[in-house]
mmCIF file of C-alpha atoms and ligand atoms in Angstrom:
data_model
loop_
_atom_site.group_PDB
_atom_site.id
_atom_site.type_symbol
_atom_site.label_atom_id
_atom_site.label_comp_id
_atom_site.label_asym_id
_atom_site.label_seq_id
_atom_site.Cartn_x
_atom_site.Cartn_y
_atom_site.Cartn_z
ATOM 1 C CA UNK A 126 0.000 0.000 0.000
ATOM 2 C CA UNK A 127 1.223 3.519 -0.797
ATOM 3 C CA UNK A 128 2.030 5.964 1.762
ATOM 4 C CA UNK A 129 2.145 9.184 -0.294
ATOM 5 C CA UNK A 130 -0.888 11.422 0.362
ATOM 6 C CA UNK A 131 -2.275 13.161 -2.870
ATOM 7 C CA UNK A 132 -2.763 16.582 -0.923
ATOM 8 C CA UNK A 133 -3.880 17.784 -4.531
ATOM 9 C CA UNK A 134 -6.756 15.545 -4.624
ATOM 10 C CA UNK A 135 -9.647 17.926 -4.153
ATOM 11 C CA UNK A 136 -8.385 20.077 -6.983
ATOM 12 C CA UNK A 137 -8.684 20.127 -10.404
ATOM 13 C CA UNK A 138 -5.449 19.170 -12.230
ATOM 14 C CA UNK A 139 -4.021 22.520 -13.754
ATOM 15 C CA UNK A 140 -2.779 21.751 -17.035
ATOM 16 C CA UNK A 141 0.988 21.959 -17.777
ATOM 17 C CA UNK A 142 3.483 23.308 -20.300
ATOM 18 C CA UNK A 143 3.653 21.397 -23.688
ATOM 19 C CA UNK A 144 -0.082 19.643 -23.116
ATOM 20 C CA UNK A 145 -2.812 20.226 -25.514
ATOM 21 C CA UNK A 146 -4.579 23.058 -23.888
ATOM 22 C CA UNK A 147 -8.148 21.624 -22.896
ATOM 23 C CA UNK A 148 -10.778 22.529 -25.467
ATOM 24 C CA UNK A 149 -14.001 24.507 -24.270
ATOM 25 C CA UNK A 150 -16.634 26.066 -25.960
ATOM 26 C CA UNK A 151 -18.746 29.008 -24.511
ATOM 27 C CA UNK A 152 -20.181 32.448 -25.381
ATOM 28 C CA UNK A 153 -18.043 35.981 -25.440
ATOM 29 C CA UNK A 154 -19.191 39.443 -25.677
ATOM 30 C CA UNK A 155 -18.166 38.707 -29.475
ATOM 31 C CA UNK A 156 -20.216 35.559 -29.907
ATOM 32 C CA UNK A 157 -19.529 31.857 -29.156
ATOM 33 C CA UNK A 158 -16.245 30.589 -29.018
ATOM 34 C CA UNK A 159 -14.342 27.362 -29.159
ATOM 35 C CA UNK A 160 -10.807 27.008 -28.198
ATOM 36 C CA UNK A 161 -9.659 24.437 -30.758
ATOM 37 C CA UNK A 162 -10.909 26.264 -33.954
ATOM 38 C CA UNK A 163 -7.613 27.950 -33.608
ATOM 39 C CA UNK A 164 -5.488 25.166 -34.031
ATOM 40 C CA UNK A 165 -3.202 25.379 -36.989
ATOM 41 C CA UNK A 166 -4.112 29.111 -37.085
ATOM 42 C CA UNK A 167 -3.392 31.314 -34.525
ATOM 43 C CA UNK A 168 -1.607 31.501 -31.096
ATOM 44 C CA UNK A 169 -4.094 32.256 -28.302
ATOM 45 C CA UNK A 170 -3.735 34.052 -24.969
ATOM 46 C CA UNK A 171 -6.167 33.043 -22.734
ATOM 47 C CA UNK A 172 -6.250 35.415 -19.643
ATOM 48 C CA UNK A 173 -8.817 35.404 -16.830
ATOM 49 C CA UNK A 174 -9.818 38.406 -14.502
ATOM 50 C CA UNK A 175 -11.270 38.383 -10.813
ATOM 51 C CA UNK A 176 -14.406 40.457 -11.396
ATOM 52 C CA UNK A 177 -15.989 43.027 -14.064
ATOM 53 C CA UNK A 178 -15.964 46.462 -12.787
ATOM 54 C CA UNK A 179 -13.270 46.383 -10.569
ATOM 55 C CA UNK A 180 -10.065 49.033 -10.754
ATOM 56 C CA UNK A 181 -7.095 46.576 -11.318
ATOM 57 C CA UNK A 182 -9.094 44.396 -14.042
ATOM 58 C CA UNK A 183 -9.934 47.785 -15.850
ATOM 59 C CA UNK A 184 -5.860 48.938 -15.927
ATOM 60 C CA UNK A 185 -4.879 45.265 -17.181
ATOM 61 C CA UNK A 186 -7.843 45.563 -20.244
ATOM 62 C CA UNK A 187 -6.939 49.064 -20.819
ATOM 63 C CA UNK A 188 -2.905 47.286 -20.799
ATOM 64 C CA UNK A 189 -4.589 44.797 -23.179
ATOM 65 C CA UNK A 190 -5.923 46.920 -25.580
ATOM 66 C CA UNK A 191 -2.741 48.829 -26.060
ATOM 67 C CA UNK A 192 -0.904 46.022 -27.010
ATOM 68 C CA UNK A 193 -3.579 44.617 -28.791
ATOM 69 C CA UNK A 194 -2.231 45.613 -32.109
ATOM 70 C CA UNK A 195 1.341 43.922 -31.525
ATOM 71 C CA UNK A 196 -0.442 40.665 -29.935
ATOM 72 C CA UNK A 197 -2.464 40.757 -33.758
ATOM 73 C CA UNK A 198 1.400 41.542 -35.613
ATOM 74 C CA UNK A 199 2.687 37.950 -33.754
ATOM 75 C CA UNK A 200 -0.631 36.036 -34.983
ATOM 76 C CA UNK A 201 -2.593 35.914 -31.300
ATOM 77 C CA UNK A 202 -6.112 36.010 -30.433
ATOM 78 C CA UNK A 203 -6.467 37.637 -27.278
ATOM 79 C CA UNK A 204 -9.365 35.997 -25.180
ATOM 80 C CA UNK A 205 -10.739 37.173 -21.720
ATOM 81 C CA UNK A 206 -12.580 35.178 -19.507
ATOM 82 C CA UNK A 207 -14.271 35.675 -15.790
ATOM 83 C CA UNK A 208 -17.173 34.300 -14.166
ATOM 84 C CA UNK A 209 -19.251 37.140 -15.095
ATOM 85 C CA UNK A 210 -22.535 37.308 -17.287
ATOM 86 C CA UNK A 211 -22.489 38.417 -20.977
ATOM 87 C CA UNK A 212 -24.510 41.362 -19.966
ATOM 88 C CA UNK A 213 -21.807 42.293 -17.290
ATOM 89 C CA UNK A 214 -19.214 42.031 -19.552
ATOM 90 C CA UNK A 215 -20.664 44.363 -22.358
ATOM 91 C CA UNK A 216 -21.672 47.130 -19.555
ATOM 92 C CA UNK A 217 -18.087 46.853 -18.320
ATOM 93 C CA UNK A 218 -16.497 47.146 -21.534
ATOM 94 C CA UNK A 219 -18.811 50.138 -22.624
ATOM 95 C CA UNK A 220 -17.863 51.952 -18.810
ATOM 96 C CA UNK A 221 -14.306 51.592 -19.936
ATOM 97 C CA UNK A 222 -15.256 53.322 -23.234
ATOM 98 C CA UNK A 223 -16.974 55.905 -21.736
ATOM 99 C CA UNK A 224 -14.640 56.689 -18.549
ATOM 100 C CA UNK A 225 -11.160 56.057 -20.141
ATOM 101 C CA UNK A 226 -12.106 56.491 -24.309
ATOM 102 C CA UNK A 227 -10.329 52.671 -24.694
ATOM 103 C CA UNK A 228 -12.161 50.367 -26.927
ATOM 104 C CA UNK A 229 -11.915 46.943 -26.114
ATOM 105 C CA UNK A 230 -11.111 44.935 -29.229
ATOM 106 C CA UNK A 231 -10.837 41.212 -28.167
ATOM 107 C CA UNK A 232 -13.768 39.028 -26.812
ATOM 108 C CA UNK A 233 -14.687 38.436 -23.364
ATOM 109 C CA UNK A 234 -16.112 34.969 -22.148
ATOM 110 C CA UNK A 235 -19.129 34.472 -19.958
ATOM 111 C CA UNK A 236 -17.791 31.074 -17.568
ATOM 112 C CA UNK A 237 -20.565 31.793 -15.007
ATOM 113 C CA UNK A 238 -20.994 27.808 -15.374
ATOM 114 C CA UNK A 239 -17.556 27.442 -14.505
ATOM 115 C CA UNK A 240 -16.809 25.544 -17.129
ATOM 116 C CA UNK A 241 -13.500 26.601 -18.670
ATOM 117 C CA UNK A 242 -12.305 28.122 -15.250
ATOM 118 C CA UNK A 243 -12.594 23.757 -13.951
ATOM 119 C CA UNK A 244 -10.208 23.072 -17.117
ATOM 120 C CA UNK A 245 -7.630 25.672 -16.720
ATOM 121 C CA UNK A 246 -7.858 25.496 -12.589
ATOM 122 C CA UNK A 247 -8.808 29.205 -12.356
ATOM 123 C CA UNK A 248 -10.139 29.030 -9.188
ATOM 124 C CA UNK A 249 -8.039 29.114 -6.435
ATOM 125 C CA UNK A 250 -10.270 28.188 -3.661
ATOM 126 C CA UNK A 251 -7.719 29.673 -0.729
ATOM 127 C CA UNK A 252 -7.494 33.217 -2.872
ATOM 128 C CA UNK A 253 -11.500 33.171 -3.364
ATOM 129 C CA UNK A 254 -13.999 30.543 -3.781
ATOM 130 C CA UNK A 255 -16.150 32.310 -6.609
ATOM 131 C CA UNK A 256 -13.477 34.498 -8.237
ATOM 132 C CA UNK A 257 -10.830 33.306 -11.000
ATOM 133 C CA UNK A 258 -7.585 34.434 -10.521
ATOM 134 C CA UNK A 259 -5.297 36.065 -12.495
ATOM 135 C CA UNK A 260 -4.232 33.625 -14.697
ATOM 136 C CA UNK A 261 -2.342 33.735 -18.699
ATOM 137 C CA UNK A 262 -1.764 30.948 -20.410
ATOM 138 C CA UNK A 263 -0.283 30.879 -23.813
ATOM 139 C CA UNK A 264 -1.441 28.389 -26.256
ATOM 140 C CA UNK A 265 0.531 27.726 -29.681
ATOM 141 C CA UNK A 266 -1.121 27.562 -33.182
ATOM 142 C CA UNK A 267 -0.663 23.412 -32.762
ATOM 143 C CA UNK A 268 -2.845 24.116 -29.681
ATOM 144 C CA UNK A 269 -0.146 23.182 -26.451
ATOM 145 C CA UNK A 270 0.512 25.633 -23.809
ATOM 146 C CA UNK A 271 3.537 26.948 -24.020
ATOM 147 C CA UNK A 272 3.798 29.043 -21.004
ATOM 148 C CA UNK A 273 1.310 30.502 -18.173
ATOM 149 C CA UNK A 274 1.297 32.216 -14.917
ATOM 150 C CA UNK A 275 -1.232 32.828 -11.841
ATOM 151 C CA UNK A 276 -1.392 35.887 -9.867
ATOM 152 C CA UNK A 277 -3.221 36.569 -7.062
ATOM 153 C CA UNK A 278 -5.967 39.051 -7.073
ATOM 154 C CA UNK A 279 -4.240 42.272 -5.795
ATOM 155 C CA UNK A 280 -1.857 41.869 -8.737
ATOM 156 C CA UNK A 281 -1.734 43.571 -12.160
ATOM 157 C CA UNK A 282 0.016 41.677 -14.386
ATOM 158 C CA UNK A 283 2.224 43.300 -17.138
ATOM 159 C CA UNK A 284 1.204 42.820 -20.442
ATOM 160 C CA UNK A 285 4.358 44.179 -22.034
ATOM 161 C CA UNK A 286 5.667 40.967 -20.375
ATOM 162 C CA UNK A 287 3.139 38.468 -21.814
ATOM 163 C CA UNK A 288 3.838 39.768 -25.088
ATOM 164 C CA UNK A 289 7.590 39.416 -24.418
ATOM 165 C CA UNK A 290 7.542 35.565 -23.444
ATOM 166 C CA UNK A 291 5.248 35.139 -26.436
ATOM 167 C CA UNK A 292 7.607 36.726 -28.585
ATOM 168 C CA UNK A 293 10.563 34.816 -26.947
ATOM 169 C CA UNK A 294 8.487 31.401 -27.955
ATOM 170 C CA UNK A 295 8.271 32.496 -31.343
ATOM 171 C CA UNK A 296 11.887 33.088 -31.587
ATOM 172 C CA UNK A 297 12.484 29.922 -29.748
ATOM 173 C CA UNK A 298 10.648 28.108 -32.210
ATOM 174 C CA UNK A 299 11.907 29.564 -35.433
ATOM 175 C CA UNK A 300 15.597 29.769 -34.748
ATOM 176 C CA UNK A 301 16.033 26.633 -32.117
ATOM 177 C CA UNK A 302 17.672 29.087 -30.453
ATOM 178 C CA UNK A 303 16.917 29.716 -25.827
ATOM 179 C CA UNK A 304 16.654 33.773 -24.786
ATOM 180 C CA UNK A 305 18.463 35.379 -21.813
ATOM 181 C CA UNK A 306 16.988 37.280 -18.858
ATOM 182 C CA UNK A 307 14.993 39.921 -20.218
ATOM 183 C CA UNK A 308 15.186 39.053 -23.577
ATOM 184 C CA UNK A 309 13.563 41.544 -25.864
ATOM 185 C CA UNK A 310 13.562 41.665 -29.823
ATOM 186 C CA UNK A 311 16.571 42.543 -31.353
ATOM 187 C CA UNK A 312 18.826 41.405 -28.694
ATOM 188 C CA UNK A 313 21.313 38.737 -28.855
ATOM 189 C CA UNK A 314 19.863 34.929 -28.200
ATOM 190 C CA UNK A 315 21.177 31.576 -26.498
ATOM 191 C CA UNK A 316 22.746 29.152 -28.888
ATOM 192 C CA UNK A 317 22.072 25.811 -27.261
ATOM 193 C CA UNK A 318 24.886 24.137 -25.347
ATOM 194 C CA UNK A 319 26.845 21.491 -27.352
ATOM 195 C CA UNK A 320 25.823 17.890 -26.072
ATOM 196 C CA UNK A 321 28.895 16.301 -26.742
ATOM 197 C CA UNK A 322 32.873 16.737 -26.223
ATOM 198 C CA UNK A 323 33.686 16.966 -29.619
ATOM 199 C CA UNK A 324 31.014 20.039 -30.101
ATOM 200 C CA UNK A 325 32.289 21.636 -26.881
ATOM 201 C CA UNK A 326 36.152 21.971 -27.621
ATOM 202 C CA UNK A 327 35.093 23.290 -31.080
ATOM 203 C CA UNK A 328 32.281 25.884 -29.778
ATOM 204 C CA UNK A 329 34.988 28.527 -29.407
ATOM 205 C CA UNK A 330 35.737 28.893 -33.214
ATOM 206 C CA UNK A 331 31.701 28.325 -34.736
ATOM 207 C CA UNK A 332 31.279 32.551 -34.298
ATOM 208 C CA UNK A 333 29.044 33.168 -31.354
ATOM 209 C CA UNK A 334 29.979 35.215 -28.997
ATOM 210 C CA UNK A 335 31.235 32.749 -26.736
ATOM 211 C CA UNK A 336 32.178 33.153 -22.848
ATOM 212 C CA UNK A 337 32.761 29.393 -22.355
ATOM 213 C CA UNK A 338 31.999 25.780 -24.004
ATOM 214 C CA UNK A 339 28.431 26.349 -22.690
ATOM 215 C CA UNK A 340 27.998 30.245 -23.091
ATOM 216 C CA UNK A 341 27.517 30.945 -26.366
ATOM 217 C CA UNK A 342 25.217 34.176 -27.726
ATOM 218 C CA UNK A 343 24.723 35.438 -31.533
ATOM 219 C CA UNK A 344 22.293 37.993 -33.294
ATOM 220 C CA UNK A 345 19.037 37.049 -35.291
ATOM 221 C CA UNK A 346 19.206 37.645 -38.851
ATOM 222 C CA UNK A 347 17.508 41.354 -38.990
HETATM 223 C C1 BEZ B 243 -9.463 44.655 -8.850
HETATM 224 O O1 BEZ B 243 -9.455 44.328 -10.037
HETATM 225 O O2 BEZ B 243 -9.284 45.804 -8.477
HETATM 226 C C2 BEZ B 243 -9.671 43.584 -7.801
HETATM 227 C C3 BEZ B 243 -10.489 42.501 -8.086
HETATM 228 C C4 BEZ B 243 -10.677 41.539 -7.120
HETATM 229 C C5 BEZ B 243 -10.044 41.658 -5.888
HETATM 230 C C6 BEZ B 243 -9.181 42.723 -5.650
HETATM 231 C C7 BEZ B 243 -8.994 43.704 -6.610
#
């Protein structure tokens, strides 16, 4: 018999980097959506909020919408998502028209069923027992997530920063290449470590800009 206690066991599983992201369908303030008719089409970023109509939600949408354009340039569909009605939703979105003159250009899911917020473990029962948190999660155009985070609910996140790490995927991706500590386009990138001796004691003369046999850096083609 096992002696290792599943303290987890109450709670939904959260799912976990390179796993198909679970598929959902459901309505938005822009009409019904489902998850996977974005596979092998766009990059999503899912993102939940705590509550319509409350002051740190309203600076992260307003964040949202700024970047909005530069999410769209990098092939993403922004989607929202909180436990809040339809109805609240559009009221909220037209009170941030009218009070701060941002328009709000992504859609914003109704989970009031809890439905998607079950999949993605939004709910963080010790944090509040009827509020999502603050969660991202980036999904890839093959449909895995690729990275996400949770904050609790006194925490803007930075959107400049989820843009960056979906950027840094991207550029991951294209050029097999890793990115350094605040990585931002146009800097230099990780070459990957050699794996074997051979690869190592020749590292020095490939033309990266190499500290040692495992510290190696070059610049993307422009
Ligand atoms: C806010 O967005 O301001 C907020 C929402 C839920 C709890 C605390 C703050």
């Amino acid at each position: 018999m096992s002696h290792i206690v599943d303290t987890n066991a109450d709670f939904p599983r959260i799912p976990r980097i390179n796993e198909p992201a679970p598929d959902f369908e459901a309505n938005s303030t822009q009409g019904p959506i489902k998850l996977s008719d974005y596979k092998g089409k766009k990059w999503v970023v899912l993102f939940a909020h705590p509550a319509d109509f409350t002051p740190v939600c309203t600076t992260e949408f307003i964040g949202f919408a700024k970047y909005a354009e530069a999410f769209d340039k990098l092939n993403v569909q922004l989607i929202g998502i909180s436990e809040d009605s339809n109805f609240s939703h559009l009221a909220w979105l037209a009170n941030i028209k009218q009070n701060f003159g941002v328009q709000i250009p992504f859609p914003v899911i109704d989970d009031r069923a809890g439905h998607v917020a079950a999949r993605f473990g939004l709910i963080h029962p010790s944090e509040s027992q009827t509020a999502t948190v603050r969660a991202v999660f980036i999904i890839d155009d093959q449909g895995l997530i690729r990275a996400f985070i949770y904050y609790p609910l006194t925490t803007g996140r930075s959107v400049e920063e989820i843009l960056r790490v979906v950027e840094a995927l991207q550029v991951a991706d294209k050029y097999k290449v890793a990115t350094p500590e605040g990585w931002k386009k146009g800097d230099k990138v990780i070459v990957p470590a050699p794996a074997t001796q051979q690869a190592a004691e020749s590292r020095a003369s490939e033309g990266y800009e190499t500290t040692d046999w495992y510290f190696s850096k070059k610049d993307l083609p422009l």
